[in-house]
PDB file of C-alpha atoms in Angstrom:
ATOM      1  CA  GLY A   1       8.654  -2.791  20.607  1.00 65.00           C
ATOM      2  CA  PHE A   2       5.703  -1.637  18.460  1.00 76.00           C
ATOM      3  CA  ASN A   3       2.952  -0.027  20.201  1.00 85.00           C
ATOM      4  CA  GLY A   4       0.578   1.168  17.321  1.00 90.00           C
ATOM      5  CA  ARG A   5      -2.530  -0.284  16.038  1.00 94.00           C
ATOM      6  CA  ILE A   6      -2.734  -2.725  13.004  1.00 95.00           C
ATOM      7  CA  ILE A   7      -5.786  -2.433  10.687  1.00 96.00           C
ATOM      8  CA  ILE A   8      -6.334  -5.344   8.421  1.00 96.00           C
ATOM      9  CA  LEU A   9      -8.537  -4.810   5.323  1.00 96.00           C
ATOM     10  CA  THR A  10      -9.842  -8.246   4.268  1.00 95.00           C
ATOM     11  CA  GLY A  11     -11.872  -7.276   1.251  1.00 95.00           C
ATOM     12  CA  ARG A  12     -14.722  -9.700   0.727  1.00 96.00           C
ATOM     13  CA  ASN A  13     -12.697 -12.576   2.258  1.00 96.00           C
ATOM     14  CA  LYS A  14     -15.102 -13.630   5.076  1.00 96.00           C
ATOM     15  CA  PRO A  15     -13.067 -16.661   6.177  1.00 97.00           C
ATOM     16  CA  LEU A  16      -9.915 -14.523   6.489  1.00 95.00           C
ATOM     17  CA  LEU A  17     -11.800 -11.857   8.332  1.00 96.00           C
ATOM     18  CA  SER A  18     -13.310 -14.792  10.922  1.00 96.00           C
ATOM     19  CA  LYS A  19      -9.703 -16.057  11.099  1.00 96.00           C
ATOM     20  CA  ILE A  20      -8.335 -12.708  12.223  1.00 95.00           C
ATOM     21  CA  ASN A  21     -11.200 -11.979  14.471  1.00 95.00           C
ATOM     22  CA  SER A  22     -10.717 -15.194  16.335  1.00 96.00           C
ATOM     23  CA  LEU A  23      -6.872 -14.778  16.485  1.00 95.00           C
ATOM     24  CA  PHE A  24      -6.943 -11.545  17.829  1.00 95.00           C
ATOM     25  CA  ASP A  25     -10.139 -11.588  19.886  1.00 93.00           C
ATOM     26  CA  GLY A  26      -9.868  -9.050  22.894  1.00 90.00           C
ATOM     27  CA  ASN A  27      -6.577  -7.438  21.219  1.00 93.00           C
ATOM     28  CA  SER A  28      -7.707  -3.701  20.738  1.00 92.00           C
ATOM     29  CA  ARG A  29      -4.755  -2.880  18.852  1.00 94.00           C
ATOM     30  CA  VAL A  30      -5.625  -5.254  15.864  1.00 95.00           C
ATOM     31  CA  ASN A  31      -8.678  -4.507  14.107  1.00 95.00           C
ATOM     32  CA  SER A  32     -10.088  -6.143  10.888  1.00 96.00           C
ATOM     33  CA  VAL A  33     -12.344  -4.425   8.511  1.00 96.00           C
ATOM     34  CA  HIS A  34     -14.596  -6.359   5.830  1.00 96.00           C
ATOM     35  CA  PHE A  35     -14.978  -4.948   2.496  1.00 96.00           C
ATOM     36  CA  THR A  36     -15.078  -0.984   2.578  1.00 96.00           C
ATOM     37  CA  ASP A  37     -15.331   1.756  -0.054  1.00 96.00           C
ATOM     38  CA  LYS A  38     -13.125   3.940   2.472  1.00 96.00           C
ATOM     39  CA  VAL A  39      -9.811   2.304   1.548  1.00 94.00           C
ATOM     40  CA  HIS A  40      -8.504   5.801   0.620  1.00 91.00           C
ATOM     41  CA  ILE A  41      -9.278   7.083   4.055  1.00 95.00           C
ATOM     42  CA  TYR A  42      -7.358   4.290   5.493  1.00 96.00           C
ATOM     43  CA  MET A  43      -4.370   4.779   3.375  1.00 93.00           C
ATOM     44  CA  LYS A  44      -4.428   8.588   4.200  1.00 92.00           C
ATOM     45  CA  ALA A  45      -4.223   7.471   8.169  1.00 94.00           C
ATOM     46  CA  ALA A  46      -1.688   4.817   7.577  1.00 95.00           C
ATOM     47  CA  ASP A  47       2.032   5.211   8.591  1.00 96.00           C
ATOM     48  CA  ILE A  48       2.925   2.164   6.359  1.00 97.00           C
ATOM     49  CA  LEU A  49       1.314  -0.348   4.208  1.00 97.00           C
ATOM     50  CA  ILE A  50       1.830  -3.843   3.557  1.00 97.00           C
ATOM     51  CA  THR A  51       0.078  -5.140   0.444  1.00 95.00           C
ATOM     52  CA  LYS A  52       0.394  -7.325  -2.531  1.00 93.00           C
ATOM     53  CA  ALA A  53       1.651  -5.623  -5.563  1.00 95.00           C
ATOM     54  CA  GLY A  54      -1.537  -4.742  -7.344  1.00 92.00           C
ATOM     55  CA  GLY A  55      -1.212  -1.861  -9.753  1.00 90.00           C
ATOM     56  CA  ILE A  56      -4.060   0.252  -8.564  1.00 90.00           C
ATOM     57  CA  SER A  57      -3.464  -0.204  -4.714  1.00 90.00           C
ATOM     58  CA  SER A  58       0.332   0.452  -5.145  1.00 93.00           C
ATOM     59  CA  THR A  59      -0.299   3.590  -7.196  1.00 92.00           C
ATOM     60  CA  GLU A  60      -2.886   4.815  -4.688  1.00 92.00           C
ATOM     61  CA  ALA A  61      -0.437   4.318  -1.809  1.00 94.00           C
ATOM     62  CA  ALA A  62       2.318   6.038  -3.712  1.00 94.00           C
ATOM     63  CA  VAL A  63       0.037   9.149  -4.596  1.00 93.00           C
ATOM     64  CA  SER A  64      -1.004   8.937  -0.912  1.00 93.00           C
ATOM     65  CA  GLY A  65       2.594   8.982   0.311  1.00 94.00           C
ATOM     66  CA  ILE A  66       2.775   5.934   2.258  1.00 96.00           C
ATOM     67  CA  PRO A  67       5.707   3.639   2.612  1.00 98.00           C
ATOM     68  CA  ILE A  68       5.102   0.503   0.969  1.00 98.00           C
ATOM     69  CA  VAL A  69       6.124  -3.175   1.933  1.00 98.00           C
ATOM     70  CA  PHE A  70       5.066  -5.594  -0.705  1.00 97.00           C
ATOM     71  CA  SER A  71       4.556  -9.107   0.270  1.00 95.00           C
ATOM     72  CA  LEU A  72       3.922 -12.382  -1.417  1.00 88.00           C
ATOM     73  CA  ALA A  73       3.533 -10.882  -5.073  1.00 86.00           C
ATOM     74  CA  LEU A  74       1.729 -13.234  -7.339  1.00 87.00           C
ATOM     75  CA  PRO A  75       3.998 -14.079 -10.608  1.00 90.00           C
ATOM     76  CA  GLY A  76       2.901 -12.136 -13.415  1.00 92.00           C
ATOM     77  CA  CYS A  77       1.708  -8.493 -13.227  1.00 93.00           C
ATOM     78  CA  GLU A  78       2.310  -8.363  -9.328  1.00 93.00           C
ATOM     79  CA  THR A  79       6.093  -9.244  -9.715  1.00 94.00           C
ATOM     80  CA  TYR A  80       6.483  -6.667 -12.381  1.00 95.00           C
ATOM     81  CA  ASN A  81       4.756  -4.030 -10.256  1.00 95.00           C
ATOM     82  CA  ALA A  82       6.926  -4.920  -7.173  1.00 96.00           C
ATOM     83  CA  ARG A  83      10.070  -4.793  -9.233  1.00 96.00           C
ATOM     84  CA  PHE A  84       9.072  -1.416 -10.892  1.00 96.00           C
ATOM     85  CA  PHE A  85       8.317   0.271  -7.292  1.00 97.00           C
ATOM     86  CA  SER A  86      11.352  -1.361  -5.682  1.00 97.00           C
ATOM     87  CA  GLN A  87      13.731  -0.370  -8.415  1.00 98.00           C
ATOM     88  CA  ARG A  88      12.780   3.101  -8.058  1.00 98.00           C
ATOM     89  CA  LYS A  89      13.033   2.864  -4.167  1.00 98.00           C
ATOM     90  CA  MET A  90       9.215   3.752  -3.871  1.00 98.00           C
ATOM     91  CA  ALA A  91       8.840   0.212  -1.921  1.00 98.00           C
ATOM     92  CA  VAL A  92      10.337  -2.675  -0.724  1.00 98.00           C
ATOM     93  CA  GLU A  93       9.773  -6.103  -1.525  1.00 96.00           C
ATOM     94  CA  SER A  94       9.541  -9.067   0.902  1.00 96.00           C
ATOM     95  CA  LYS A  95       9.443 -12.933   0.434  1.00 92.00           C
ATOM     96  CA  SER A  96       7.383 -13.913   3.337  1.00 94.00           C
ATOM     97  CA  SER A  97       4.774 -12.422   5.921  1.00 93.00           C
ATOM     98  CA  ASP A  98       7.539 -12.367   8.622  1.00 96.00           C
ATOM     99  CA  GLU A  99       9.896 -10.409   6.517  1.00 97.00           C
ATOM    100  CA  ALA A 100       7.272  -8.073   5.472  1.00 97.00           C
ATOM    101  CA  ALA A 101       6.454  -7.177   9.183  1.00 95.00           C
ATOM    102  CA  ALA A 102      10.134  -6.857  10.134  1.00 96.00           C
ATOM    103  CA  LEU A 103      10.776  -4.466   7.132  1.00 97.00           C
ATOM    104  CA  ALA A 104       7.529  -2.576   8.171  1.00 97.00           C
ATOM    105  CA  LEU A 105       8.941  -2.166  11.764  1.00 96.00           C
ATOM    106  CA  LYS A 106      12.366  -1.133  10.360  1.00 96.00           C
ATOM    107  CA  ILE A 107      11.028   1.660   8.113  1.00 97.00           C
ATOM    108  CA  LEU A 108       8.693   2.775  11.020  1.00 95.00           C
ATOM    109  CA  ALA A 109      11.774   3.066  13.314  1.00 94.00           C
ATOM    110  CA  GLU A 110      14.017   4.742  10.692  1.00 93.00           C
ATOM    111  CA  ALA A 111      12.091   7.719   9.723  1.00 85.00           C
ATOM    112  CA  ASN A 112      14.498   8.749   7.175  1.00 96.00           C
ATOM    113  CA  GLN A 113      13.853   5.520   5.190  1.00 95.00           C
ATOM    114  CA  GLY A 114      10.192   6.165   4.983  1.00 96.00           C
ATOM    115  CA  ASP A 115      10.654   9.610   4.034  1.00 97.00           C
ATOM    116  CA  ALA A 116      13.025   8.673   1.342  1.00 98.00           C
ATOM    117  CA  MET A 117      10.449   6.215   0.084  1.00 98.00           C
ATOM    118  CA  ILE A 118       7.895   8.868   0.007  1.00 97.00           C
ATOM    119  CA  GLN A 119      10.140  11.510  -1.901  1.00 98.00           C
ATOM    120  CA  ALA A 120      10.641   8.534  -4.396  1.00 98.00           C
ATOM    121  CA  GLN A 121       7.196   8.115  -4.974  1.00 97.00           C
ATOM    122  CA  ARG A 122       6.633  11.724  -5.422  1.00 96.00           C
ATOM    123  CA  ASP A 123       9.632  11.833  -7.879  1.00 97.00           C
ATOM    124  CA  ASN A 124       8.043   8.993 -10.065  1.00 96.00           C
ATOM    125  CA  ILE A 125       4.266   9.101  -9.775  1.00 93.00           C
ATOM    126  CA  ASN A 126       2.064  11.869 -11.081  1.00 92.00           C
ATOM    127  CA  PRO A 127      -0.726  12.255  -8.911  1.00 88.00           C
ATOM    128  CA  TYR A 128      -2.704  14.284 -11.496  1.00 92.00           C
ATOM    129  CA  ALA A 129      -2.303  11.599 -14.217  1.00 89.00           C
ATOM    130  CA  ALA A 130      -6.058  11.070 -14.810  1.00 88.00           C
ATOM    131  CA  ARG A 131      -6.499  14.944 -15.026  1.00 94.00           C
ATOM    132  CA  ASP A 132      -3.671  15.441 -17.378  1.00 94.00           C
ATOM    133  CA  ILE A 133      -4.802  12.481 -19.747  1.00 94.00           C
ATOM    134  CA  ALA A 134      -8.537  13.902 -19.831  1.00 94.00           C
ATOM    135  CA  GLU A 135      -7.065  17.431 -20.475  1.00 95.00           C
ATOM    136  CA  TYR A 136      -4.743  15.991 -23.171  1.00 94.00           C
ATOM    137  CA  LEU A 137      -7.864  14.279 -24.941  1.00 94.00           C
ATOM    138  CA  VAL A 138      -9.898  17.522 -24.740  1.00 94.00           C
ATOM    139  CA  GLU A 139      -7.205  19.327 -26.415  1.00 93.00           C
ATOM    140  CA  LYS A 140      -6.494  16.825 -29.114  1.00 89.00           C
ATOM    141  CA  ASN A 141     -10.275  16.219 -29.720  1.00 85.00           C
ATOM    142  CA  GLY A 142     -11.140  19.852 -29.199  1.00 71.00           C
TER     143      GLY A 142
END
């Protein structure tokens, strides 16, 4: 079974924070974090990320080299992001919270699957895109 820690970043959603705190009160392996500007640190420490398919968080996770499970993508941009990432093997999609948890456990148990996902992220995402764009603009506008 799973013997790690689960960190849930709730953003500014206080009702969600309260619900998680009451559900897991006394369980030292499940921790909730209200809004933080340290998301990048949590990502660097993570073995896997379950998230919605927002463009910025998805790209940040891929640049950080974290296996990603998308859960409950909203119609529109998030479904396109989830499709883009999953078609390139940079993430997997789930249709429910239970499926997301099962996929995450499977990826954690099979290191080669997570490693393949991280390699696909390296192959498809330029971690220096912002720098490259800035350099290009400086060159063009000299």
